[in-house]
PDB file of C-alpha atoms and ligand atoms in Angstrom:
ATOM      1  CA  MET Z   1      76.654  46.499  76.318  1.00 48.00           C
ATOM      2  CA  SER Z   2      76.652  43.523  73.746  1.00 56.00           C
ATOM      3  CA  ILE Z   3      75.360  40.012  74.617  1.00 53.00           C
ATOM      4  CA  PRO Z   4      79.423  38.567  74.210  1.00 56.00           C
ATOM      5  CA  ILE Z   5      80.906  41.345  76.380  1.00 54.00           C
ATOM      6  CA  LEU Z   6      77.603  41.267  79.533  1.00 52.00           C
ATOM      7  CA  LEU Z   7      78.574  37.100  79.105  1.00 51.00           C
ATOM      8  CA  VAL Z   8      82.395  37.841  79.971  1.00 52.00           C
ATOM      9  CA  PHE Z   9      81.893  40.073  82.682  1.00 52.00           C
ATOM     10  CA  SER Z  10      80.255  37.557  83.990  1.00 52.00           C
ATOM     11  CA  LEU Z  11      82.471  35.253  83.598  1.00 49.00           C
ATOM     12  CA  LEU Z  12      84.918  37.017  85.286  1.00 49.00           C
ATOM     13  CA  PHE Z  13      82.801  38.468  88.227  1.00 49.00           C
ATOM     14  CA  VAL Z  14      81.846  34.586  88.749  1.00 49.00           C
ATOM     15  CA  ALA Z  15      85.999  33.587  88.520  1.00 50.00           C
ATOM     16  CA  SER Z  16      87.134  36.235  90.963  1.00 50.00           C
ATOM     17  CA  THR Z  17      84.623  35.160  93.848  1.00 52.00           C
ATOM     18  CA  ALA Z  18      85.800  32.212  93.011  1.00 53.00           C
ATOM     19  CA  SER Z  19      89.433  32.603  93.550  1.00 60.00           C
ATOM     20  CA  VAL Z  20      90.857  31.555  96.736  1.00 71.00           C
ATOM     21  CA  GLN Z  21      90.585  33.128  99.820  1.00 86.00           C
ATOM     22  CA  ASP Z  22      93.870  35.515 100.859  1.00 91.00           C
ATOM     23  CA  PHE Z  23      94.627  34.327 104.670  1.00 94.00           C
ATOM     24  CA  CYS Z  24      91.805  31.648 106.615  1.00 94.00           C
ATOM     25  CA  VAL Z  25      93.533  32.711 110.522  1.00 96.00           C
ATOM     26  CA  ALA Z  26      91.937  30.084 112.620  1.00 96.00           C
ATOM     27  CA  ASP Z  27      89.765  29.561 115.100  1.00 95.00           C
ATOM     28  CA  LEU Z  28      91.297  28.207 117.321  1.00 94.00           C
ATOM     29  CA  SER Z  29      88.076  26.860 119.476  1.00 93.00           C
ATOM     30  CA  LYS Z  30      87.235  24.995 116.705  1.00 93.00           C
ATOM     31  CA  SER Z  31      88.331  21.558 115.757  1.00 90.00           C
ATOM     32  CA  ASP Z  32      91.219  20.805 113.269  1.00 86.00           C
ATOM     33  CA  THR Z  33      91.202  19.686 110.077  1.00 87.00           C
ATOM     34  CA  PRO Z  34      93.205  17.334 107.487  1.00 83.00           C
ATOM     35  CA  SER Z  35      92.635  20.712 105.524  1.00 81.00           C
ATOM     36  CA  GLY Z  36      93.498  23.058 108.710  1.00 84.00           C
ATOM     37  CA  PHE Z  37      91.200  24.619 110.786  1.00 91.00           C
ATOM     38  CA  PRO Z  38      88.647  26.805 110.220  1.00 94.00           C
ATOM     39  CA  CYS Z  39      88.555  30.328 109.644  1.00 95.00           C
ATOM     40  CA  LYS Z  40      88.253  32.976 112.427  1.00 95.00           C
ATOM     41  CA  ASP Z  41      85.768  35.984 111.165  1.00 93.00           C
ATOM     42  CA  ALA Z  42      87.760  38.246 109.037  1.00 91.00           C
ATOM     43  CA  LYS Z  43      85.908  40.707 110.500  1.00 93.00           C
ATOM     44  CA  LYS Z  44      87.340  40.148 113.627  1.00 93.00           C
ATOM     45  CA  LEU Z  45      90.495  40.263 112.465  1.00 95.00           C
ATOM     46  CA  SER Z  46      93.877  42.867 113.094  1.00 95.00           C
ATOM     47  CA  VAL Z  47      97.317  43.351 112.191  1.00 97.00           C
ATOM     48  CA  ASP Z  48      98.628  40.682 115.536  1.00 96.00           C
ATOM     49  CA  ASP Z  49      96.655  37.623 114.027  1.00 96.00           C
ATOM     50  CA  PHE Z  50      99.245  37.492 111.745  1.00 97.00           C
ATOM     51  CA  VAL Z  51     102.381  39.190 114.371  1.00 98.00           C
ATOM     52  CA  TYR Z  52     103.651  36.296 116.921  1.00 97.00           C
ATOM     53  CA  SER Z  53     106.211  37.761 118.596  1.00 97.00           C
ATOM     54  CA  GLY Z  54     107.439  34.347 120.881  1.00 96.00           C
ATOM     55  CA  LEU Z  55     109.932  33.966 119.078  1.00 98.00           C
ATOM     56  CA  GLY Z  56     112.165  36.191 120.333  1.00 97.00           C
ATOM     57  CA  VAL Z  57     112.237  34.391 123.488  1.00 96.00           C
ATOM     58  CA  ALA Z  58     114.992  32.678 124.011  1.00 97.00           C
ATOM     59  CA  GLY Z  59     113.857  28.487 125.720  1.00 97.00           C
ATOM     60  CA  ASN Z  60     114.647  27.627 128.578  1.00 98.00           C
ATOM     61  CA  THR Z  61     117.428  24.212 127.890  1.00 98.00           C
ATOM     62  CA  THR Z  62     117.548  23.843 131.644  1.00 97.00           C
ATOM     63  CA  ASN Z  63     116.621  19.948 131.041  1.00 94.00           C
ATOM     64  CA  LEU Z  64     117.687  17.060 130.238  1.00 92.00           C
ATOM     65  CA  ILE Z  65     118.741  17.544 125.451  1.00 95.00           C
ATOM     66  CA  LYS Z  66     119.781  21.021 126.663  1.00 97.00           C
ATOM     67  CA  ALA Z  67     117.785  23.174 123.942  1.00 97.00           C
ATOM     68  CA  ALA Z  68     114.196  23.787 123.222  1.00 97.00           C
ATOM     69  CA  VAL Z  69     112.582  23.847 120.613  1.00 95.00           C
ATOM     70  CA  THR Z  70     110.367  26.719 120.361  1.00 96.00           C
ATOM     71  CA  PRO Z  71     107.381  26.394 117.424  1.00 95.00           C
ATOM     72  CA  ALA Z  72     105.549  28.983 115.807  1.00 96.00           C
ATOM     73  CA  PHE Z  73     103.021  26.798 114.685  1.00 94.00           C
ATOM     74  CA  THR Z  74      99.457  26.835 113.679  1.00 94.00           C
ATOM     75  CA  ALA Z  75      98.451  26.364 117.323  1.00 94.00           C
ATOM     76  CA  GLN Z  76     100.476  28.899 118.445  1.00 96.00           C
ATOM     77  CA  PHE Z  77     100.836  31.765 115.676  1.00 97.00           C
ATOM     78  CA  PRO Z  78      97.054  30.463 114.508  1.00 96.00           C
ATOM     79  CA  GLY Z  79      98.176  33.363 111.251  1.00 96.00           C
ATOM     80  CA  VAL Z  80      99.776  30.986 109.459  1.00 95.00           C
ATOM     81  CA  ASN Z  81      96.668  27.926 109.589  1.00 94.00           C
ATOM     82  CA  GLY Z  82      96.574  27.194 105.329  1.00 90.00           C
ATOM     83  CA  LEU Z  83      99.421  29.227 103.700  1.00 94.00           C
ATOM     84  CA  GLY Z  84     101.530  26.477 103.659  1.00 94.00           C
ATOM     85  CA  ILE Z  85     104.668  28.058 106.193  1.00 96.00           C
ATOM     86  CA  SER Z  86     105.557  27.615 109.569  1.00 97.00           C
ATOM     87  CA  MET Z  87     108.949  28.127 111.919  1.00 97.00           C
ATOM     88  CA  ALA Z  88     110.915  27.480 114.872  1.00 97.00           C
ATOM     89  CA  ARG Z  89     112.968  28.627 116.903  1.00 98.00           C
ATOM     90  CA  LEU Z  90     115.812  26.221 118.313  1.00 98.00           C
ATOM     91  CA  ASP Z  91     118.310  27.565 121.108  1.00 98.00           C
ATOM     92  CA  LEU Z  92     120.976  25.114 121.755  1.00 98.00           C
ATOM     93  CA  ALA Z  93     123.427  25.227 125.161  1.00 98.00           C
ATOM     94  CA  THR Z  94     126.699  24.259 125.549  1.00 98.00           C
ATOM     95  CA  GLY Z  95     126.190  20.880 124.311  1.00 97.00           C
ATOM     96  CA  GLY Z  96     122.604  20.680 123.825  1.00 98.00           C
ATOM     97  CA  VAL Z  97     121.029  18.595 121.275  1.00 98.00           C
ATOM     98  CA  ILE Z  98     118.549  18.466 119.589  1.00 97.00           C
ATOM     99  CA  PRO Z  99     117.860  13.515 119.111  1.00 96.00           C
ATOM    100  CA  MET Z 100     117.256  12.015 116.168  1.00 97.00           C
ATOM    101  CA  HIS Z 101     113.307  13.166 115.017  1.00 97.00           C
ATOM    102  CA  THR Z 102     111.179  13.512 112.257  1.00 97.00           C
ATOM    103  CA  HIS Z 103     109.050  15.845 111.231  1.00 96.00           C
ATOM    104  CA  PRO Z 104     106.101  14.493 109.007  1.00 95.00           C
ATOM    105  CA  GLY Z 105     104.279  16.732 107.806  1.00 94.00           C
ATOM    106  CA  GLY Z 106     106.950  19.084 105.757  1.00 96.00           C
ATOM    107  CA  SER Z 107     109.778  19.812 104.641  1.00 98.00           C
ATOM    108  CA  GLU Z 108     112.770  22.059 106.677  1.00 98.00           C
ATOM    109  CA  VAL Z 109     114.893  24.533 106.425  1.00 98.00           C
ATOM    110  CA  LEU Z 110     117.590  26.375 108.892  1.00 98.00           C
ATOM    111  CA  VAL Z 111     120.267  29.195 109.205  1.00 98.00           C
ATOM    112  CA  VAL Z 112     122.384  29.384 112.069  1.00 98.00           C
ATOM    113  CA  ILE Z 113     122.449  32.550 113.975  1.00 98.00           C
ATOM    114  CA  GLN Z 114     125.136  31.962 116.353  1.00 98.00           C
ATOM    115  CA  GLY Z 115     127.558  29.135 117.114  1.00 98.00           C
ATOM    116  CA  THR Z 116     128.276  26.283 115.008  1.00 98.00           C
ATOM    117  CA  ILE Z 117     125.441  22.855 114.798  1.00 98.00           C
ATOM    118  CA  CYS Z 118     126.557  19.919 113.394  1.00 98.00           C
ATOM    119  CA  ALA Z 119     122.770  19.564 111.138  1.00 98.00           C
ATOM    120  CA  GLY Z 120     121.770  15.973 109.133  1.00 98.00           C
ATOM    121  CA  PHE Z 121     119.844  13.772 108.517  1.00 98.00           C
ATOM    122  CA  ILE Z 122     119.526  10.439 107.197  1.00 98.00           C
ATOM    123  CA  SER Z 123     118.074   9.263 103.453  1.00 98.00           C
ATOM    124  CA  SER Z 124     115.022   6.934 103.555  1.00 96.00           C
ATOM    125  CA  ALA Z 125     117.484   4.982 101.544  1.00 97.00           C
ATOM    126  CA  ASN Z 126     119.827   5.129 104.807  1.00 97.00           C
ATOM    127  CA  SER Z 127     122.620   7.517 102.965  1.00 98.00           C
ATOM    128  CA  VAL Z 128     123.797   9.648 105.868  1.00 98.00           C
ATOM    129  CA  TYR Z 129     124.378  13.970 104.931  1.00 98.00           C
ATOM    130  CA  PHE Z 130     125.725  15.858 107.822  1.00 98.00           C
ATOM    131  CA  LYS Z 131     127.802  18.830 107.978  1.00 98.00           C
ATOM    132  CA  THR Z 132     128.934  21.017 110.549  1.00 98.00           C
ATOM    133  CA  LEU Z 133     127.218  24.738 110.487  1.00 98.00           C
ATOM    134  CA  TYR Z 134     128.236  28.393 110.938  1.00 98.00           C
ATOM    135  CA  LYS Z 135     126.612  31.685 111.544  1.00 98.00           C
ATOM    136  CA  GLY Z 136     124.418  32.113 107.940  1.00 98.00           C
ATOM    137  CA  ASP Z 137     124.723  28.583 107.324  1.00 98.00           C
ATOM    138  CA  ILE Z 138     121.743  26.567 105.702  1.00 98.00           C
ATOM    139  CA  MET Z 139     120.662  23.771 105.612  1.00 98.00           C
ATOM    140  CA  VAL Z 140     117.396  22.383 104.993  1.00 98.00           C
ATOM    141  CA  PHE Z 141     115.845  18.559 106.614  1.00 98.00           C
ATOM    142  CA  PRO Z 142     113.092  16.698 102.779  1.00 98.00           C
ATOM    143  CA  GLN Z 143     110.392  15.264 104.604  1.00 97.00           C
ATOM    144  CA  GLY Z 144     109.535  13.019 106.709  1.00 96.00           C
ATOM    145  CA  LEU Z 145     113.136  12.188 107.235  1.00 98.00           C
ATOM    146  CA  LEU Z 146     115.523  11.214 110.486  1.00 98.00           C
ATOM    147  CA  HIS Z 147     116.826  14.311 111.531  1.00 98.00           C
ATOM    148  CA  PHE Z 148     119.456  15.899 114.195  1.00 98.00           C
ATOM    149  CA  GLN Z 149     121.393  19.001 115.272  1.00 98.00           C
ATOM    150  CA  ILE Z 150     123.877  19.382 117.778  1.00 98.00           C
ATOM    151  CA  ASN Z 151     125.455  22.151 119.025  1.00 98.00           C
ATOM    152  CA  SER Z 152     129.053  22.033 118.485  1.00 97.00           C
ATOM    153  CA  GLY Z 153     130.957  24.722 119.882  1.00 96.00           C
ATOM    154  CA  LYS Z 154     131.754  25.637 123.176  1.00 96.00           C
ATOM    155  CA  GLY Z 155     129.433  28.201 123.719  1.00 97.00           C
ATOM    156  CA  PRO Z 156     124.993  28.736 122.994  1.00 98.00           C
ATOM    157  CA  ALA Z 157     123.592  28.353 119.516  1.00 98.00           C
ATOM    158  CA  LEU Z 158     120.333  29.945 118.112  1.00 98.00           C
ATOM    159  CA  ALA Z 159     119.099  28.826 114.956  1.00 98.00           C
ATOM    160  CA  PHE Z 160     116.285  29.469 113.554  1.00 98.00           C
ATOM    161  CA  VAL Z 161     114.085  27.290 111.078  1.00 98.00           C
ATOM    162  CA  SER Z 162     111.095  27.428 108.562  1.00 98.00           C
ATOM    163  CA  PHE Z 163     108.769  24.252 107.001  1.00 98.00           C
ATOM    164  CA  SER Z 164     106.793  23.641 104.519  1.00 97.00           C
ATOM    165  CA  SER Z 165     103.807  22.954 106.258  1.00 94.00           C
ATOM    166  CA  PRO Z 166     102.362  25.484 108.952  1.00 93.00           C
ATOM    167  CA  VAL Z 167     101.493  21.608 110.825  1.00 91.00           C
ATOM    168  CA  PRO Z 168     105.239  19.564 110.171  1.00 94.00           C
ATOM    169  CA  GLY Z 169     104.812  17.866 113.575  1.00 91.00           C
ATOM    170  CA  LEU Z 170     107.208  16.607 115.693  1.00 92.00           C
ATOM    171  CA  GLN Z 171     108.549  12.782 116.752  1.00 95.00           C
ATOM    172  CA  ILE Z 172     111.498  12.504 118.622  1.00 94.00           C
ATOM    173  CA  THR Z 173     112.105   8.184 118.178  1.00 96.00           C
ATOM    174  CA  ASP Z 174     114.244   7.579 121.196  1.00 95.00           C
ATOM    175  CA  PHE Z 175     111.037   9.117 123.039  1.00 94.00           C
ATOM    176  CA  ALA Z 176     108.795   7.336 120.538  1.00 95.00           C
ATOM    177  CA  LEU Z 177     110.635   4.353 121.811  1.00 95.00           C
ATOM    178  CA  PHE Z 178     110.948   5.086 125.630  1.00 96.00           C
ATOM    179  CA  ALA Z 179     108.725   7.679 126.732  1.00 95.00           C
ATOM    180  CA  ASN Z 180     105.647   5.715 126.747  1.00 95.00           C
ATOM    181  CA  ASP Z 181     103.861   2.948 128.342  1.00 95.00           C
ATOM    182  CA  LEU Z 182     105.546  -0.213 125.096  1.00 94.00           C
ATOM    183  CA  PRO Z 183     106.194  -3.172 126.904  1.00 95.00           C
ATOM    184  CA  THR Z 184     110.197  -3.285 126.687  1.00 96.00           C
ATOM    185  CA  GLU Z 185     109.665  -6.636 125.780  1.00 96.00           C
ATOM    186  CA  LEU Z 186     109.019  -5.137 122.525  1.00 96.00           C
ATOM    187  CA  VAL Z 187     111.054  -2.100 121.910  1.00 96.00           C
ATOM    188  CA  VAL Z 188     114.045  -4.872 122.662  1.00 96.00           C
ATOM    189  CA  ALA Z 189     112.040  -7.155 120.209  1.00 96.00           C
ATOM    190  CA  THR Z 190     111.563  -4.134 117.000  1.00 96.00           C
ATOM    191  CA  THR Z 191     115.366  -2.774 118.454  1.00 95.00           C
ATOM    192  CA  PHE Z 192     117.764  -5.618 119.054  1.00 96.00           C
ATOM    193  CA  LEU Z 193     118.681  -3.209 121.823  1.00 96.00           C
ATOM    194  CA  ASP Z 194     119.193  -5.327 125.366  1.00 96.00           C
ATOM    195  CA  ALA Z 195     116.504  -4.753 127.537  1.00 96.00           C
ATOM    196  CA  ALA Z 196     119.038  -3.212 130.166  1.00 96.00           C
ATOM    197  CA  VAL Z 197     119.264  -0.406 127.524  1.00 96.00           C
ATOM    198  CA  VAL Z 198     116.090  -0.390 127.516  1.00 96.00           C
ATOM    199  CA  LYS Z 199     115.185   0.430 130.991  1.00 95.00           C
ATOM    200  CA  LYS Z 200     117.084   2.418 131.519  1.00 95.00           C
ATOM    201  CA  LEU Z 201     116.005   4.796 129.046  1.00 95.00           C
ATOM    202  CA  LYS Z 202     113.083   4.595 130.088  1.00 95.00           C
ATOM    203  CA  GLY Z 203     113.645   5.936 133.142  1.00 94.00           C
ATOM    204  CA  VAL Z 204     115.357   8.457 132.262  1.00 92.00           C
ATOM    205  CA  LEU Z 205     112.949   9.080 129.654  1.00 92.00           C
ATOM    206  CA  GLY Z 206     110.083   8.976 131.417  1.00 92.00           C
ATOM    207  CA  GLY Z 207     108.560   5.269 129.199  1.00 94.00           C
ATOM    208  CA  THR Z 208     106.407   3.175 131.600  1.00 92.00           C
ATOM    209  CA  ASN Z 209     106.752  -0.698 131.425  1.00 88.00           C
TER     210      ASN Z 209
HETATM  211  C1  LIG T   1     113.898  25.772 133.764  1.00 74.20           C
HETATM  212  O1  LIG T   1     113.785  24.741 133.513  1.00 74.20           O
HETATM  213  C2  LIG T   1     114.062  24.753 134.992  1.00 74.20           C
HETATM  214  C3  LIG T   1     113.401  22.896 134.826  1.00 74.20           C
HETATM  215  O2  LIG T   1     112.478  23.340 134.278  1.00 74.20           O
HETATM  216  C4  LIG T   1     113.484  25.540 136.144  1.00 74.20           C
HETATM  217  O3  LIG T   1     114.068  24.730 137.125  1.00 74.20           O
HETATM  218  C5  LIG T   1     114.097  27.292 134.974  1.00 74.20           C
HETATM  219  O4  LIG T   1     112.716  28.242 136.736  1.00 74.20           O
HETATM  220  C6  LIG T   1     113.622  27.278 134.598  1.00 74.20           C
HETATM  221  N1  LIG T   1     113.782  28.624 133.871  1.00 74.20           N
HETATM  222  C7  LIG T   1     113.072  29.599 133.912  1.00 74.20           C
HETATM  223  C8  LIG T   1     114.215  30.828 132.999  1.00 74.20           C
HETATM  224  O5  LIG T   1     111.796  29.387 133.672  1.00 74.20           O
END
């Protein structure tokens, strides 16, 4: 082999060994990092690291919002670690609602499997986009924007959502405002709501102060 051909082969070898790795199943016994969890030892993996059956089970909707979000994020489904994707299941009983919330880490696509869902989001210019969705409809919710889903039909509704992040996060606005110990006077000062309303909502959602 001539020297130039050897050089090309060795460069190819370097390039292939330096290429991206196929996957990085999260080792949940280690700490999370900004770029995801450390990888489980590839020699210890099986197909079950890439399969999650938790979304086949309806969430418990006997609660205040008559709805349940069942996530398949890295914490539940370590196989999505590092891949930039994840999913969740939404169960909405009759009258159920996923209250106004955001996913700071990712955009969302929702597909309606059963029932009727009024879904919408609010842009950072405060424009509102909402629509009644039926079986088979999909809607996208851009990253970080406030959005909601309401069961607007007469029976239960079911939807699946996917995210452009294995850890999209979930912050529900009412819980952020009324389910913690942020003093009532600060909630009043920052929301313009009446103190009586704030105290009532803190009572319902478990907040104090
Ligand atoms: C659903 O949640 C309610 C309220 O926490 C609880 O009483 C009930 O037992 C749960 N149902 C099931 C099937 O787990």
